[in-house]
């Protein structure tokens, strides 16, 4: 009672029942896990978060509701909110796992705070979590550490990059580029600059796909936010440029459409290609073509 188990055929139900079978937990923990799993679809996220906040208030010594809140925000890329939730979980538990989660989340939005949380952990805990090598490397770069220390950080980050988690984690290649540049390894910097560009393009494509799905659901605000993230990652990618046109058209925003057309011309391989593509779009939207002399 009090624990919302998902429907019988749901994969969420299977996950929850498997978790509860393996890990005997207190009722509050089970409720928190159930609410986290129930938040899987976007319309239910805010409801689950509100109910988890209520659960946290009813059980002020339990860290689990805030852990669940943090994990939900991580899935939605709300890293600052996730970090704040994990920090509250740590305040309640004092557990190293919560400090690690806090540091990882802050690493996406505030490297200084990430480093502060990293410093709170015992050395053994830090060594057992390879992902934290990125935070330590960022802090070393920020304070201008010497070449020998930076080379040691570079070795550790390269080691993490070779792991399954490190190979797919966003931002690893960019950190390697910074470290390689700082220690004067031009070959490594060049190699990972190319890899980092490819990774950013992949991430931008995922944002475009997410945004197009939001457009299809009529969620223009979400689509605009996805466009902003995609532009920040890879402004000149063709699918990002095309998506900007679609968002402007859906919003009936003439200024945004003009800006999108200018970007298409700016990023095209040649002036002629950019002008030709932009003119096709102008015709589609009932605008006059522009010509070379304009």
PDB file of C-alpha atoms in Angstrom:
ATOM      1  CA  UNK A   1       0.000   0.000   0.000  1.00  0.00           C
ATOM      2  CA  UNK A   2       1.251   3.468  -0.871  1.00  0.00           C
ATOM      3  CA  UNK A   3       3.580   2.082  -3.568  1.00  0.00           C
ATOM      4  CA  UNK A   4       2.364   2.558  -7.134  1.00  0.00           C
ATOM      5  CA  UNK A   5       3.397  -0.600  -9.027  1.00  0.00           C
ATOM      6  CA  UNK A   6       3.268  -0.079 -12.828  1.00  0.00           C
ATOM      7  CA  UNK A   7       0.910  -2.219 -14.959  1.00  0.00           C
ATOM      8  CA  UNK A   8       1.451  -5.983 -15.231  1.00  0.00           C
ATOM      9  CA  UNK A   9       2.989  -5.962 -18.727  1.00  0.00           C
ATOM     10  CA  UNK A  10       5.185  -2.939 -18.054  1.00  0.00           C
ATOM     11  CA  UNK A  11       8.982  -3.229 -18.128  1.00  0.00           C
ATOM     12  CA  UNK A  12       8.994  -0.699 -15.270  1.00  0.00           C
ATOM     13  CA  UNK A  13       7.009  -3.153 -13.160  1.00  0.00           C
ATOM     14  CA  UNK A  14       9.530  -5.903 -13.877  1.00  0.00           C
ATOM     15  CA  UNK A  15      12.433  -3.618 -12.950  1.00  0.00           C
ATOM     16  CA  UNK A  16      10.817  -2.547  -9.700  1.00  0.00           C
ATOM     17  CA  UNK A  17       9.832  -6.053  -8.611  1.00  0.00           C
ATOM     18  CA  UNK A  18      13.303  -7.369  -9.468  1.00  0.00           C
ATOM     19  CA  UNK A  19      14.912  -4.573  -7.458  1.00  0.00           C
ATOM     20  CA  UNK A  20      12.687  -5.147  -4.462  1.00  0.00           C
ATOM     21  CA  UNK A  21      13.329  -8.903  -4.594  1.00  0.00           C
ATOM     22  CA  UNK A  22      17.108  -8.467  -4.553  1.00  0.00           C
ATOM     23  CA  UNK A  23      17.332  -5.510  -2.187  1.00  0.00           C
ATOM     24  CA  UNK A  24      15.071  -5.560   0.854  1.00  0.00           C
ATOM     25  CA  UNK A  25      14.350  -1.863   1.406  1.00  0.00           C
ATOM     26  CA  UNK A  26      12.329   0.290   3.706  1.00  0.00           C
ATOM     27  CA  UNK A  27       8.912   1.395   2.551  1.00  0.00           C
ATOM     28  CA  UNK A  28      10.066   4.957   1.834  1.00  0.00           C
ATOM     29  CA  UNK A  29      12.858   3.635  -0.413  1.00  0.00           C
ATOM     30  CA  UNK A  30      10.444   1.430  -2.319  1.00  0.00           C
ATOM     31  CA  UNK A  31       8.049   4.343  -2.787  1.00  0.00           C
ATOM     32  CA  UNK A  32      10.874   6.525  -4.107  1.00  0.00           C
ATOM     33  CA  UNK A  33      11.978   3.875  -6.589  1.00  0.00           C
ATOM     34  CA  UNK A  34       8.407   3.369  -7.747  1.00  0.00           C
ATOM     35  CA  UNK A  35       7.913   7.085  -8.355  1.00  0.00           C
ATOM     36  CA  UNK A  36      11.223   7.316 -10.230  1.00  0.00           C
ATOM     37  CA  UNK A  37      10.280   4.467 -12.529  1.00  0.00           C
ATOM     38  CA  UNK A  38       6.814   5.923 -13.064  1.00  0.00           C
ATOM     39  CA  UNK A  39       8.387   9.180 -14.308  1.00  0.00           C
ATOM     40  CA  UNK A  40       9.566   7.562 -17.539  1.00  0.00           C
ATOM     41  CA  UNK A  41       7.199   9.446 -19.855  1.00  0.00           C
ATOM     42  CA  UNK A  42       7.629  13.259 -20.072  1.00  0.00           C
ATOM     43  CA  UNK A  43       4.063  14.171 -18.958  1.00  0.00           C
ATOM     44  CA  UNK A  44       4.599  12.265 -15.695  1.00  0.00           C
ATOM     45  CA  UNK A  45       7.955  13.775 -14.712  1.00  0.00           C
ATOM     46  CA  UNK A  46       6.580  16.822 -12.890  1.00  0.00           C
ATOM     47  CA  UNK A  47       4.017  14.701 -11.033  1.00  0.00           C
ATOM     48  CA  UNK A  48       6.685  12.220  -9.908  1.00  0.00           C
ATOM     49  CA  UNK A  49       9.016  15.021  -8.804  1.00  0.00           C
ATOM     50  CA  UNK A  50       6.252  16.682  -6.782  1.00  0.00           C
ATOM     51  CA  UNK A  51       5.353  13.415  -5.069  1.00  0.00           C
ATOM     52  CA  UNK A  52       9.018  12.675  -4.348  1.00  0.00           C
ATOM     53  CA  UNK A  53       9.393  16.109  -2.710  1.00  0.00           C
ATOM     54  CA  UNK A  54       6.390  15.291  -0.536  1.00  0.00           C
ATOM     55  CA  UNK A  55       7.927  11.925   0.331  1.00  0.00           C
ATOM     56  CA  UNK A  56      11.236  13.607   1.230  1.00  0.00           C
ATOM     57  CA  UNK A  57       9.413  16.023   3.563  1.00  0.00           C
ATOM     58  CA  UNK A  58       7.608  13.160   5.292  1.00  0.00           C
ATOM     59  CA  UNK A  59      10.888  11.258   5.814  1.00  0.00           C
ATOM     60  CA  UNK A  60      13.521  13.912   6.580  1.00  0.00           C
ATOM     61  CA  UNK A  61      16.260  11.387   7.416  1.00  0.00           C
ATOM     62  CA  UNK A  62      15.952   9.280   4.264  1.00  0.00           C
ATOM     63  CA  UNK A  63      18.258  10.094   1.311  1.00  0.00           C
ATOM     64  CA  UNK A  64      16.398   7.902  -1.193  1.00  0.00           C
ATOM     65  CA  UNK A  65      13.736  10.395  -2.358  1.00  0.00           C
ATOM     66  CA  UNK A  66      16.447  12.916  -3.232  1.00  0.00           C
ATOM     67  CA  UNK A  67      18.516  10.251  -4.977  1.00  0.00           C
ATOM     68  CA  UNK A  68      15.490   9.440  -7.111  1.00  0.00           C
ATOM     69  CA  UNK A  69      14.929  13.146  -7.826  1.00  0.00           C
ATOM     70  CA  UNK A  70      18.549  13.484  -8.872  1.00  0.00           C
ATOM     71  CA  UNK A  71      18.390  10.519 -11.236  1.00  0.00           C
ATOM     72  CA  UNK A  72      15.231  11.886 -12.881  1.00  0.00           C
ATOM     73  CA  UNK A  73      16.948  15.238 -13.479  1.00  0.00           C
ATOM     74  CA  UNK A  74      20.030  13.498 -14.898  1.00  0.00           C
ATOM     75  CA  UNK A  75      17.829  11.726 -17.457  1.00  0.00           C
ATOM     76  CA  UNK A  76      16.377  15.110 -18.440  1.00  0.00           C
ATOM     77  CA  UNK A  77      19.823  16.768 -18.571  1.00  0.00           C
ATOM     78  CA  UNK A  78      18.982  19.054 -15.641  1.00  0.00           C
ATOM     79  CA  UNK A  79      22.418  18.667 -14.118  1.00  0.00           C
ATOM     80  CA  UNK A  80      22.352  21.563 -11.660  1.00  0.00           C
ATOM     81  CA  UNK A  81      19.024  20.403 -10.216  1.00  0.00           C
ATOM     82  CA  UNK A  82      20.402  16.851 -10.114  1.00  0.00           C
ATOM     83  CA  UNK A  83      23.504  18.001  -8.232  1.00  0.00           C
ATOM     84  CA  UNK A  84      21.405  19.867  -5.678  1.00  0.00           C
ATOM     85  CA  UNK A  85      19.250  16.776  -5.119  1.00  0.00           C
ATOM     86  CA  UNK A  86      22.277  14.504  -4.701  1.00  0.00           C
ATOM     87  CA  UNK A  87      23.853  17.051  -2.329  1.00  0.00           C
ATOM     88  CA  UNK A  88      20.736  16.906  -0.139  1.00  0.00           C
ATOM     89  CA  UNK A  89      20.900  13.111  -0.238  1.00  0.00           C
ATOM     90  CA  UNK A  90      24.502  13.345   0.961  1.00  0.00           C
ATOM     91  CA  UNK A  91      23.507  15.729   3.760  1.00  0.00           C
ATOM     92  CA  UNK A  92      21.089  13.078   4.956  1.00  0.00           C
ATOM     93  CA  UNK A  93      23.284  10.025   4.426  1.00  0.00           C
ATOM     94  CA  UNK A  94      26.930  11.101   4.538  1.00  0.00           C
ATOM     95  CA  UNK A  95      27.515   8.312   2.010  1.00  0.00           C
ATOM     96  CA  UNK A  96      30.379   8.474  -0.493  1.00  0.00           C
ATOM     97  CA  UNK A  97      28.040   7.384  -3.303  1.00  0.00           C
ATOM     98  CA  UNK A  98      26.000  10.578  -2.869  1.00  0.00           C
ATOM     99  CA  UNK A  99      29.121  12.755  -2.861  1.00  0.00           C
ATOM    100  CA  UNK A 100      30.267  11.045  -6.061  1.00  0.00           C
ATOM    101  CA  UNK A 101      26.879  11.583  -7.718  1.00  0.00           C
ATOM    102  CA  UNK A 102      26.952  15.257  -6.680  1.00  0.00           C
ATOM    103  CA  UNK A 103      30.443  15.789  -8.093  1.00  0.00           C
ATOM    104  CA  UNK A 104      29.555  14.089 -11.380  1.00  0.00           C
ATOM    105  CA  UNK A 105      26.454  16.232 -11.863  1.00  0.00           C
ATOM    106  CA  UNK A 106      28.223  19.477 -10.977  1.00  0.00           C
ATOM    107  CA  UNK A 107      31.004  18.614 -13.421  1.00  0.00           C
ATOM    108  CA  UNK A 108      28.566  19.406 -16.259  1.00  0.00           C
ATOM    109  CA  UNK A 109      27.630  22.879 -15.002  1.00  0.00           C
ATOM    110  CA  UNK A 110      30.068  24.097 -12.334  1.00  0.00           C
ATOM    111  CA  UNK A 111      33.571  22.552 -12.337  1.00  0.00           C
ATOM    112  CA  UNK A 112      34.587  24.519  -9.248  1.00  0.00           C
ATOM    113  CA  UNK A 113      31.792  23.021  -7.158  1.00  0.00           C
ATOM    114  CA  UNK A 114      32.548  19.609  -8.666  1.00  0.00           C
ATOM    115  CA  UNK A 115      36.142  19.925  -7.454  1.00  0.00           C
ATOM    116  CA  UNK A 116      34.949  20.951  -3.987  1.00  0.00           C
ATOM    117  CA  UNK A 117      32.813  17.833  -3.760  1.00  0.00           C
ATOM    118  CA  UNK A 118      35.677  15.725  -5.070  1.00  0.00           C
ATOM    119  CA  UNK A 119      37.887  17.041  -2.257  1.00  0.00           C
ATOM    120  CA  UNK A 120      35.383  15.819   0.330  1.00  0.00           C
ATOM    121  CA  UNK A 121      35.899  12.198  -0.660  1.00  0.00           C
ATOM    122  CA  UNK A 122      38.534   9.910   0.849  1.00  0.00           C
ATOM    123  CA  UNK A 123      41.370   9.077  -1.551  1.00  0.00           C
ATOM    124  CA  UNK A 124      40.305   5.428  -1.710  1.00  0.00           C
ATOM    125  CA  UNK A 125      36.812   6.409  -2.828  1.00  0.00           C
ATOM    126  CA  UNK A 126      38.190   8.722  -5.505  1.00  0.00           C
ATOM    127  CA  UNK A 127      40.522   6.055  -6.851  1.00  0.00           C
ATOM    128  CA  UNK A 128      37.681   3.553  -7.092  1.00  0.00           C
ATOM    129  CA  UNK A 129      35.672   5.829  -9.415  1.00  0.00           C
ATOM    130  CA  UNK A 130      37.543   6.418 -12.720  1.00  0.00           C
ATOM    131  CA  UNK A 131      34.936   8.970 -13.885  1.00  0.00           C
ATOM    132  CA  UNK A 132      36.227  11.341 -11.220  1.00  0.00           C
ATOM    133  CA  UNK A 133      39.546  11.623 -13.063  1.00  0.00           C
ATOM    134  CA  UNK A 134      37.816  14.122 -15.359  1.00  0.00           C
ATOM    135  CA  UNK A 135      36.866  16.377 -12.462  1.00  0.00           C
ATOM    136  CA  UNK A 136      40.370  16.238 -11.013  1.00  0.00           C
ATOM    137  CA  UNK A 137      41.845  17.065 -14.419  1.00  0.00           C
ATOM    138  CA  UNK A 138      39.527  20.046 -14.846  1.00  0.00           C
ATOM    139  CA  UNK A 139      40.537  21.402 -11.459  1.00  0.00           C
ATOM    140  CA  UNK A 140      44.227  20.970 -12.296  1.00  0.00           C
ATOM    141  CA  UNK A 141      43.765  22.876 -15.553  1.00  0.00           C
ATOM    142  CA  UNK A 142      41.811  25.626 -13.796  1.00  0.00           C
ATOM    143  CA  UNK A 143      44.542  26.305 -11.232  1.00  0.00           C
ATOM    144  CA  UNK A 144      47.354  26.097 -13.793  1.00  0.00           C
ATOM    145  CA  UNK A 145      49.067  22.947 -12.534  1.00  0.00           C
ATOM    146  CA  UNK A 146      52.558  22.146 -13.826  1.00  0.00           C
ATOM    147  CA  UNK A 147      53.327  19.879 -16.819  1.00  0.00           C
ATOM    148  CA  UNK A 148      54.221  16.812 -14.770  1.00  0.00           C
ATOM    149  CA  UNK A 149      50.953  16.882 -12.832  1.00  0.00           C
ATOM    150  CA  UNK A 150      48.968  17.519 -16.002  1.00  0.00           C
ATOM    151  CA  UNK A 151      50.660  14.580 -17.767  1.00  0.00           C
ATOM    152  CA  UNK A 152      49.611  12.351 -14.867  1.00  0.00           C
ATOM    153  CA  UNK A 153      46.035  13.594 -15.229  1.00  0.00           C
ATOM    154  CA  UNK A 154      46.210  13.044 -18.993  1.00  0.00           C
ATOM    155  CA  UNK A 155      47.283   9.417 -18.472  1.00  0.00           C
ATOM    156  CA  UNK A 156      44.380   8.804 -16.090  1.00  0.00           C
ATOM    157  CA  UNK A 157      41.823  10.437 -18.395  1.00  0.00           C
ATOM    158  CA  UNK A 158      43.136   8.458 -21.371  1.00  0.00           C
ATOM    159  CA  UNK A 159      42.767   5.310 -19.271  1.00  0.00           C
ATOM    160  CA  UNK A 160      39.167   6.222 -18.516  1.00  0.00           C
ATOM    161  CA  UNK A 161      38.583   7.034 -22.207  1.00  0.00           C
ATOM    162  CA  UNK A 162      39.491   3.428 -23.026  1.00  0.00           C
ATOM    163  CA  UNK A 163      36.756   2.036 -20.766  1.00  0.00           C
ATOM    164  CA  UNK A 164      33.186   1.342 -21.958  1.00  0.00           C
ATOM    165  CA  UNK A 165      31.832   4.260 -19.897  1.00  0.00           C
ATOM    166  CA  UNK A 166      34.580   6.657 -20.901  1.00  0.00           C
ATOM    167  CA  UNK A 167      34.244   5.828 -24.573  1.00  0.00           C
ATOM    168  CA  UNK A 168      30.658   7.083 -24.676  1.00  0.00           C
ATOM    169  CA  UNK A 169      30.649   9.852 -22.055  1.00  0.00           C
ATOM    170  CA  UNK A 170      30.184  13.343 -23.480  1.00  0.00           C
ATOM    171  CA  UNK A 171      33.074  15.737 -22.871  1.00  0.00           C
ATOM    172  CA  UNK A 172      35.900  13.236 -22.415  1.00  0.00           C
ATOM    173  CA  UNK A 173      37.563  14.023 -25.749  1.00  0.00           C
ATOM    174  CA  UNK A 174      37.324  17.763 -25.114  1.00  0.00           C
ATOM    175  CA  UNK A 175      39.105  17.323 -21.784  1.00  0.00           C
ATOM    176  CA  UNK A 176      41.850  15.282 -23.466  1.00  0.00           C
ATOM    177  CA  UNK A 177      42.300  18.062 -26.049  1.00  0.00           C
ATOM    178  CA  UNK A 178      42.770  20.634 -23.256  1.00  0.00           C
ATOM    179  CA  UNK A 179      45.272  18.462 -21.409  1.00  0.00           C
ATOM    180  CA  UNK A 180      47.208  17.594 -24.565  1.00  0.00           C
ATOM    181  CA  UNK A 181      47.419  21.284 -25.485  1.00  0.00           C
ATOM    182  CA  UNK A 182      48.601  22.171 -21.978  1.00  0.00           C
ATOM    183  CA  UNK A 183      51.448  19.637 -22.064  1.00  0.00           C
ATOM    184  CA  UNK A 184      52.407  20.374 -25.664  1.00  0.00           C
ATOM    185  CA  UNK A 185      51.339  17.084 -27.272  1.00  0.00           C
ATOM    186  CA  UNK A 186      50.228  18.423 -30.665  1.00  0.00           C
ATOM    187  CA  UNK A 187      49.569  15.002 -32.201  1.00  0.00           C
ATOM    188  CA  UNK A 188      47.243  13.911 -29.404  1.00  0.00           C
ATOM    189  CA  UNK A 189      45.525  17.298 -29.420  1.00  0.00           C
ATOM    190  CA  UNK A 190      44.891  17.062 -33.170  1.00  0.00           C
ATOM    191  CA  UNK A 191      43.608  13.477 -33.009  1.00  0.00           C
ATOM    192  CA  UNK A 192      41.160  14.142 -30.211  1.00  0.00           C
ATOM    193  CA  UNK A 193      40.042  17.487 -31.644  1.00  0.00           C
ATOM    194  CA  UNK A 194      38.702  15.565 -34.642  1.00  0.00           C
ATOM    195  CA  UNK A 195      37.131  12.943 -32.374  1.00  0.00           C
ATOM    196  CA  UNK A 196      35.586  15.647 -30.192  1.00  0.00           C
ATOM    197  CA  UNK A 197      34.019  17.350 -33.211  1.00  0.00           C
ATOM    198  CA  UNK A 198      32.475  14.052 -34.284  1.00  0.00           C
ATOM    199  CA  UNK A 199      31.153  13.453 -30.794  1.00  0.00           C
ATOM    200  CA  UNK A 200      29.579  16.922 -30.633  1.00  0.00           C
ATOM    201  CA  UNK A 201      27.943  16.332 -34.011  1.00  0.00           C
ATOM    202  CA  UNK A 202      26.461  13.049 -32.750  1.00  0.00           C
ATOM    203  CA  UNK A 203      25.123  14.749 -29.641  1.00  0.00           C
ATOM    204  CA  UNK A 204      23.655  17.566 -31.730  1.00  0.00           C
ATOM    205  CA  UNK A 205      21.893  15.004 -33.943  1.00  0.00           C
ATOM    206  CA  UNK A 206      20.329  13.442 -30.864  1.00  0.00           C
ATOM    207  CA  UNK A 207      19.073  16.864 -29.768  1.00  0.00           C
ATOM    208  CA  UNK A 208      17.596  17.413 -33.240  1.00  0.00           C
ATOM    209  CA  UNK A 209      15.803  14.052 -33.098  1.00  0.00           C
ATOM    210  CA  UNK A 210      14.483  14.903 -29.620  1.00  0.00           C
ATOM    211  CA  UNK A 211      13.328  18.316 -30.848  1.00  0.00           C
ATOM    212  CA  UNK A 212      11.596  16.955 -33.936  1.00  0.00           C
ATOM    213  CA  UNK A 213       9.680  14.525 -31.736  1.00  0.00           C
ATOM    214  CA  UNK A 214       8.646  17.465 -29.545  1.00  0.00           C
ATOM    215  CA  UNK A 215       7.483  19.386 -32.629  1.00  0.00           C
ATOM    216  CA  UNK A 216       5.397  16.398 -33.665  1.00  0.00           C
ATOM    217  CA  UNK A 217       3.713  16.493 -30.237  1.00  0.00           C
ATOM    218  CA  UNK A 218       3.090  20.241 -30.551  1.00  0.00           C
ATOM    219  CA  UNK A 219       5.603  21.109 -27.790  1.00  0.00           C
ATOM    220  CA  UNK A 220       7.179  24.163 -29.413  1.00  0.00           C
ATOM    221  CA  UNK A 221       8.951  25.365 -26.267  1.00  0.00           C
ATOM    222  CA  UNK A 222      10.712  22.031 -25.823  1.00  0.00           C
ATOM    223  CA  UNK A 223      11.650  22.038 -29.517  1.00  0.00           C
ATOM    224  CA  UNK A 224      13.179  25.525 -29.229  1.00  0.00           C
ATOM    225  CA  UNK A 225      15.229  24.451 -26.203  1.00  0.00           C
ATOM    226  CA  UNK A 226      16.518  21.424 -28.104  1.00  0.00           C
ATOM    227  CA  UNK A 227      17.524  23.706 -30.981  1.00  0.00           C
ATOM    228  CA  UNK A 228      19.503  25.888 -28.597  1.00  0.00           C
ATOM    229  CA  UNK A 229      21.409  22.890 -27.258  1.00  0.00           C
ATOM    230  CA  UNK A 230      22.060  21.550 -30.763  1.00  0.00           C
ATOM    231  CA  UNK A 231      23.381  24.916 -31.945  1.00  0.00           C
ATOM    232  CA  UNK A 232      25.688  25.129 -28.960  1.00  0.00           C
ATOM    233  CA  UNK A 233      27.116  21.696 -29.765  1.00  0.00           C
ATOM    234  CA  UNK A 234      27.469  21.887 -33.550  1.00  0.00           C
ATOM    235  CA  UNK A 235      26.081  25.074 -35.124  1.00  0.00           C
ATOM    236  CA  UNK A 236      27.197  24.266 -38.660  1.00  0.00           C
ATOM    237  CA  UNK A 237      25.850  20.711 -38.950  1.00  0.00           C
ATOM    238  CA  UNK A 238      23.382  20.366 -41.805  1.00  0.00           C
ATOM    239  CA  UNK A 239      20.673  18.671 -39.760  1.00  0.00           C
ATOM    240  CA  UNK A 240      20.901  21.440 -37.131  1.00  0.00           C
ATOM    241  CA  UNK A 241      20.574  24.125 -39.828  1.00  0.00           C
ATOM    242  CA  UNK A 242      17.581  22.376 -41.407  1.00  0.00           C
ATOM    243  CA  UNK A 243      15.956  21.899 -38.014  1.00  0.00           C
ATOM    244  CA  UNK A 244      16.322  25.634 -37.264  1.00  0.00           C
ATOM    245  CA  UNK A 245      14.282  26.359 -40.401  1.00  0.00           C
ATOM    246  CA  UNK A 246      11.576  23.912 -39.324  1.00  0.00           C
ATOM    247  CA  UNK A 247      11.351  25.425 -35.831  1.00  0.00           C
ATOM    248  CA  UNK A 248      11.122  28.958 -37.230  1.00  0.00           C
ATOM    249  CA  UNK A 249       8.404  27.854 -39.651  1.00  0.00           C
ATOM    250  CA  UNK A 250       6.416  26.110 -36.927  1.00  0.00           C
ATOM    251  CA  UNK A 251       6.705  29.202 -34.714  1.00  0.00           C
ATOM    252  CA  UNK A 252       5.772  31.515 -37.624  1.00  0.00           C
ATOM    253  CA  UNK A 253       8.758  33.605 -36.580  1.00  0.00           C
ATOM    254  CA  UNK A 254       9.989  35.647 -39.560  1.00  0.00           C
ATOM    255  CA  UNK A 255      13.077  36.955 -37.784  1.00  0.00           C
ATOM    256  CA  UNK A 256      14.108  33.449 -36.718  1.00  0.00           C
ATOM    257  CA  UNK A 257      13.616  32.202 -40.276  1.00  0.00           C
ATOM    258  CA  UNK A 258      15.807  35.007 -41.648  1.00  0.00           C
ATOM    259  CA  UNK A 259      18.496  34.140 -39.113  1.00  0.00           C
ATOM    260  CA  UNK A 260      18.272  30.437 -40.043  1.00  0.00           C
ATOM    261  CA  UNK A 261      18.695  31.275 -43.728  1.00  0.00           C
ATOM    262  CA  UNK A 262      21.726  33.414 -42.967  1.00  0.00           C
ATOM    263  CA  UNK A 263      23.264  30.520 -41.037  1.00  0.00           C
ATOM    264  CA  UNK A 264      22.697  28.169 -43.975  1.00  0.00           C
ATOM    265  CA  UNK A 265      24.575  30.564 -46.260  1.00  0.00           C
ATOM    266  CA  UNK A 266      27.311  31.118 -43.668  1.00  0.00           C
ATOM    267  CA  UNK A 267      28.076  27.426 -43.080  1.00  0.00           C
ATOM    268  CA  UNK A 268      27.727  26.161 -46.657  1.00  0.00           C
ATOM    269  CA  UNK A 269      30.882  24.752 -48.326  1.00  0.00           C
ATOM    270  CA  UNK A 270      30.635  27.455 -51.022  1.00  0.00           C
ATOM    271  CA  UNK A 271      28.725  30.710 -51.405  1.00  0.00           C
ATOM    272  CA  UNK A 272      26.828  29.360 -54.434  1.00  0.00           C
ATOM    273  CA  UNK A 273      25.660  26.230 -52.589  1.00  0.00           C
ATOM    274  CA  UNK A 274      24.518  28.217 -49.592  1.00  0.00           C
ATOM    275  CA  UNK A 275      22.637  30.772 -51.674  1.00  0.00           C
ATOM    276  CA  UNK A 276      20.952  28.055 -53.770  1.00  0.00           C
ATOM    277  CA  UNK A 277      19.748  26.110 -50.738  1.00  0.00           C
ATOM    278  CA  UNK A 278      18.562  29.232 -48.928  1.00  0.00           C
ATOM    279  CA  UNK A 279      16.657  30.379 -52.033  1.00  0.00           C
ATOM    280  CA  UNK A 280      14.781  27.075 -52.226  1.00  0.00           C
ATOM    281  CA  UNK A 281      13.657  27.613 -48.655  1.00  0.00           C
ATOM    282  CA  UNK A 282      12.708  31.218 -49.376  1.00  0.00           C
ATOM    283  CA  UNK A 283      10.452  30.055 -52.204  1.00  0.00           C
ATOM    284  CA  UNK A 284       8.906  27.444 -49.926  1.00  0.00           C
ATOM    285  CA  UNK A 285       7.952  30.142 -47.450  1.00  0.00           C
ATOM    286  CA  UNK A 286       6.740  32.582 -50.110  1.00  0.00           C
ATOM    287  CA  UNK A 287       9.768  34.854 -49.905  1.00  0.00           C
ATOM    288  CA  UNK A 288      11.637  36.337 -52.880  1.00  0.00           C
ATOM    289  CA  UNK A 289      14.939  34.822 -53.890  1.00  0.00           C
ATOM    290  CA  UNK A 290      18.176  36.625 -53.206  1.00  0.00           C
ATOM    291  CA  UNK A 291      20.909  36.925 -55.790  1.00  0.00           C
ATOM    292  CA  UNK A 292      24.684  37.107 -55.725  1.00  0.00           C
ATOM    293  CA  UNK A 293      24.907  40.862 -55.753  1.00  0.00           C
ATOM    294  CA  UNK A 294      22.609  41.338 -52.754  1.00  0.00           C
TER     295      UNK A 294
END
